Amino acid sequence: MKTLGELDPVLHSQLRLAVVSILVGTEEADFTFLKEKTGSTAGNLSVQLEKLSSEGYISIEKTFRNKRPLTTCRITPKGIRQFEIYVKAIQAYLKPGK
Amino acid sequence: MKTLGELDPVLHSQLRLAVVSILVGTEEADFTFLKEKTGSTAGNLSVQLEKLSSEGYISIEKTFRNKRPLTTCRITPKGIRQFEIYVKAIQAYLKPGK
DNA sequence: AATTTCTTGTTTATATTATAAACTTATTTA
DNA sequence: TAAATAAGTTTATAATATAAACAAGAAATT
């Protein structure tokens, strides 16, 4: 019997998936941009970025801009790969089928 | 700024999404079939079916077959609607975009 | 006929997640 | 200089997912 495959738990989270989806389509994005674009709270975003970073899906660079902290995120090759795998896996769930 | 929409938390769960995906494509399915098809444990499946039922996404009928308990699940109109909404919502996450 | 095993689940306990609230540190602005 | 803003982090809580333990009846075994 054909069963539905596993969905990567790192990506099967609304906020982490949103972040990765944004980063896949852009060169880089800073904390404030991601916060506004995803509509998340800063606390939740901070935690989920840390998770994505510790799993190697994104890189995080902390610098300053206009004397204020600037957190810049970029997707890694692993992040891109995992995102593509996730997209294929969940597609199977979206097509109704016995 | 265009933000990514909310993903229905009832459906944004690997096992519940799998169950609904199966039920959308079939007339009905019993507990054992769903358990094998999804590869889940009985305990987890029991909890998630109860959740889908209490949210009105599926109906559960408990009868007997060959003197054994038989739990039969069917999707409800609400379940179908919510599934369709979920599919559209998550599609936006799967297309990379800034 | 008693005991063990199998079927078909449910209940309970635990680990993981997501989220928000509170806090921190530095920078403007009134 | 006091208050407000910016840009986050840390901590606490609530919600989830999962597995482990349990239950009750049917069938098989000794």
PDB file of N, CA and C in Angstrom, chain A residues 47-82:
ATOM      1  N   VAL A  47      12.973  32.874  17.915  1.00  0.00           N
ATOM      2  CA  VAL A  47      13.113  31.446  18.219  1.00  0.00           C
ATOM      3  C   VAL A  47      13.197  30.616  16.944  1.00  0.00           C
ATOM      4  N   GLN A  48      12.342  30.907  15.988  1.00  0.00           N
ATOM      5  CA  GLN A  48      12.285  30.069  14.787  1.00  0.00           C
ATOM      6  C   GLN A  48      13.492  30.303  13.869  1.00  0.00           C
ATOM      7  N   LEU A  49      14.002  31.513  13.844  1.00  0.00           N
ATOM      8  CA  LEU A  49      15.220  31.768  13.062  1.00  0.00           C
ATOM      9  C   LEU A  49      16.386  30.989  13.675  1.00  0.00           C
ATOM     10  N   GLU A  50      16.439  30.994  14.993  1.00  0.00           N
ATOM     11  CA  GLU A  50      17.504  30.260  15.674  1.00  0.00           C
ATOM     12  C   GLU A  50      17.425  28.772  15.334  1.00  0.00           C
ATOM     13  N   LYS A  51      16.200  28.259  15.305  1.00  0.00           N
ATOM     14  CA  LYS A  51      15.999  26.845  14.960  1.00  0.00           C
ATOM     15  C   LYS A  51      16.461  26.559  13.519  1.00  0.00           C
ATOM     16  N   LEU A  52      16.046  27.391  12.595  1.00  0.00           N
ATOM     17  CA  LEU A  52      16.441  27.204  11.195  1.00  0.00           C
ATOM     18  C   LEU A  52      17.953  27.296  11.049  1.00  0.00           C
ATOM     19  N   SER A  53      18.562  28.190  11.808  1.00  0.00           N
ATOM     20  CA  SER A  53      20.007  28.353  11.755  1.00  0.00           C
ATOM     21  C   SER A  53      20.718  27.131  12.340  1.00  0.00           C
ATOM     22  N   SER A  54      20.260  26.679  13.502  1.00  0.00           N
ATOM     23  CA  SER A  54      20.938  25.550  14.151  1.00  0.00           C
ATOM     24  C   SER A  54      20.774  24.269  13.330  1.00  0.00           C
ATOM     25  N   GLU A  55      19.724  24.203  12.507  1.00  0.00           N
ATOM     26  CA  GLU A  55      19.521  23.046  11.635  1.00  0.00           C
ATOM     27  C   GLU A  55      20.266  23.209  10.306  1.00  0.00           C
ATOM     28  N   GLY A  56      20.889  24.368  10.128  1.00  0.00           N
ATOM     29  CA  GLY A  56      21.669  24.590   8.910  1.00  0.00           C
ATOM     30  C   GLY A  56      20.855  24.983   7.689  1.00  0.00           C
ATOM     31  N   TYR A  57      19.616  25.406   7.897  1.00  0.00           N
ATOM     32  CA  TYR A  57      18.764  25.783   6.764  1.00  0.00           C
ATOM     33  C   TYR A  57      18.984  27.235   6.338  1.00  0.00           C
ATOM     34  N   ILE A  58      19.412  28.073   7.277  1.00  0.00           N
ATOM     35  CA  ILE A  58      19.694  29.476   6.961  1.00  0.00           C
ATOM     36  C   ILE A  58      20.971  29.904   7.685  1.00  0.00           C
ATOM     37  N   SER A  59      21.549  30.992   7.212  1.00  0.00           N
ATOM     38  CA  SER A  59      22.665  31.595   7.947  1.00  0.00           C
ATOM     39  C   SER A  59      22.192  32.941   8.467  1.00  0.00           C
ATOM     40  N   ILE A  60      22.718  33.319   9.625  1.00  0.00           N
ATOM     41  CA  ILE A  60      22.314  34.573  10.251  1.00  0.00           C
ATOM     42  C   ILE A  60      23.554  35.416  10.510  1.00  0.00           C
ATOM     43  N   GLU A  61      23.500  36.648  10.042  1.00  0.00           N
ATOM     44  CA  GLU A  61      24.637  37.555  10.233  1.00  0.00           C
ATOM     45  C   GLU A  61      24.170  38.750  11.052  1.00  0.00           C
ATOM     46  N   LYS A  62      24.866  39.005  12.146  1.00  0.00           N
ATOM     47  CA  LYS A  62      24.465  40.130  13.013  1.00  0.00           C
ATOM     48  C   LYS A  62      25.468  41.266  12.884  1.00  0.00           C
ATOM     49  N   THR A  63      24.971  42.394  12.422  1.00  0.00           N
ATOM     50  CA  THR A  63      25.821  43.573  12.245  1.00  0.00           C
ATOM     51  C   THR A  63      25.073  44.790  12.800  1.00  0.00           C
ATOM     52  N   PHE A  64      25.514  45.978  12.368  1.00  0.00           N
ATOM     53  CA  PHE A  64      24.807  47.201  12.764  1.00  0.00           C
ATOM     54  C   PHE A  64      24.523  48.042  11.529  1.00  0.00           C
ATOM     55  N   ARG A  65      23.389  48.732  11.569  1.00  0.00           N
ATOM     56  CA  ARG A  65      23.066  49.691  10.513  1.00  0.00           C
ATOM     57  C   ARG A  65      22.530  50.928  11.218  1.00  0.00           C
ATOM     58  N   ASN A  66      23.127  52.060  10.943  1.00  0.00           N
ATOM     59  CA  ASN A  66      22.740  53.297  11.637  1.00  0.00           C
ATOM     60  C   ASN A  66      22.830  53.106  13.155  1.00  0.00           C
ATOM     61  N   LYS A  67      23.860  52.427  13.564  1.00  0.00           N
ATOM     62  CA  LYS A  67      24.088  52.180  14.992  1.00  0.00           C
ATOM     63  C   LYS A  67      23.049  51.280  15.652  1.00  0.00           C
ATOM     64  N   ARG A  68      22.177  50.683  14.815  1.00  0.00           N
ATOM     65  CA  ARG A  68      21.199  49.753  15.399  1.00  0.00           C
ATOM     66  C   ARG A  68      21.515  48.327  14.962  1.00  0.00           C
ATOM     67  N   PRO A  69      21.144  47.376  15.804  1.00  0.00           N
ATOM     68  CA  PRO A  69      21.391  45.977  15.436  1.00  0.00           C
ATOM     69  C   PRO A  69      20.697  45.633  14.126  1.00  0.00           C
ATOM     70  N   LEU A  70      21.384  44.842  13.331  1.00  0.00           N
ATOM     71  CA  LEU A  70      20.792  44.396  12.062  1.00  0.00           C
ATOM     72  C   LEU A  70      21.039  42.901  11.922  1.00  0.00           C
ATOM     73  N   THR A  71      19.960  42.139  11.857  1.00  0.00           N
ATOM     74  CA  THR A  71      20.047  40.682  11.723  1.00  0.00           C
ATOM     75  C   THR A  71      19.651  40.309  10.309  1.00  0.00           C
ATOM     76  N   THR A  72      20.634  39.814   9.560  1.00  0.00           N
ATOM     77  CA  THR A  72      20.387  39.498   8.158  1.00  0.00           C
ATOM     78  C   THR A  72      20.382  37.977   7.961  1.00  0.00           C
ATOM     79  N   CYS A  73      19.363  37.477   7.263  1.00  0.00           N
ATOM     80  CA  CYS A  73      19.222  36.027   7.051  1.00  0.00           C
ATOM     81  C   CYS A  73      19.352  35.680   5.578  1.00  0.00           C
ATOM     82  N   ARG A  74      19.990  34.545   5.354  1.00  0.00           N
ATOM     83  CA  ARG A  74      20.098  34.020   3.985  1.00  0.00           C
ATOM     84  C   ARG A  74      19.842  32.518   4.026  1.00  0.00           C
ATOM     85  N   ILE A  75      19.313  31.997   2.939  1.00  0.00           N
ATOM     86  CA  ILE A  75      19.098  30.557   2.876  1.00  0.00           C
ATOM     87  C   ILE A  75      20.408  29.874   2.508  1.00  0.00           C
ATOM     88  N   THR A  76      20.600  28.649   2.979  1.00  0.00           N
ATOM     89  CA  THR A  76      21.790  27.872   2.637  1.00  0.00           C
ATOM     90  C   THR A  76      21.423  26.851   1.554  1.00  0.00           C
ATOM     91  N   PRO A  77      22.432  26.263   0.920  1.00  0.00           N
ATOM     92  CA  PRO A  77      22.145  25.202  -0.059  1.00  0.00           C
ATOM     93  C   PRO A  77      21.298  24.085   0.563  1.00  0.00           C
ATOM     94  N   LYS A  78      21.616  23.731   1.794  1.00  0.00           N
ATOM     95  CA  LYS A  78      20.807  22.700   2.461  1.00  0.00           C
ATOM     96  C   LYS A  78      19.357  23.151   2.605  1.00  0.00           C
ATOM     97  N   GLY A  79      19.180  24.411   2.956  1.00  0.00           N
ATOM     98  CA  GLY A  79      17.828  24.943   3.100  1.00  0.00           C
ATOM     99  C   GLY A  79      17.044  24.849   1.803  1.00  0.00           C
ATOM    100  N   ILE A  80      17.714  25.171   0.716  1.00  0.00           N
ATOM    101  CA  ILE A  80      17.057  25.085  -0.599  1.00  0.00           C
ATOM    102  C   ILE A  80      16.666  23.639  -0.899  1.00  0.00           C
ATOM    103  N   ARG A  81      17.613  22.742  -0.678  1.00  0.00           N
ATOM    104  CA  ARG A  81      17.327  21.312  -0.936  1.00  0.00           C
ATOM    105  C   ARG A  81      16.136  20.835  -0.128  1.00  0.00           C
ATOM    106  N   GLN A  82      16.159  21.138   1.170  1.00  0.00           N
ATOM    107  CA  GLN A  82      15.093  20.653   2.051  1.00  0.00           C
ATOM    108  C   GLN A  82      13.743  21.267   1.679  1.00  0.00           C
TER     109      GLN A  82
END
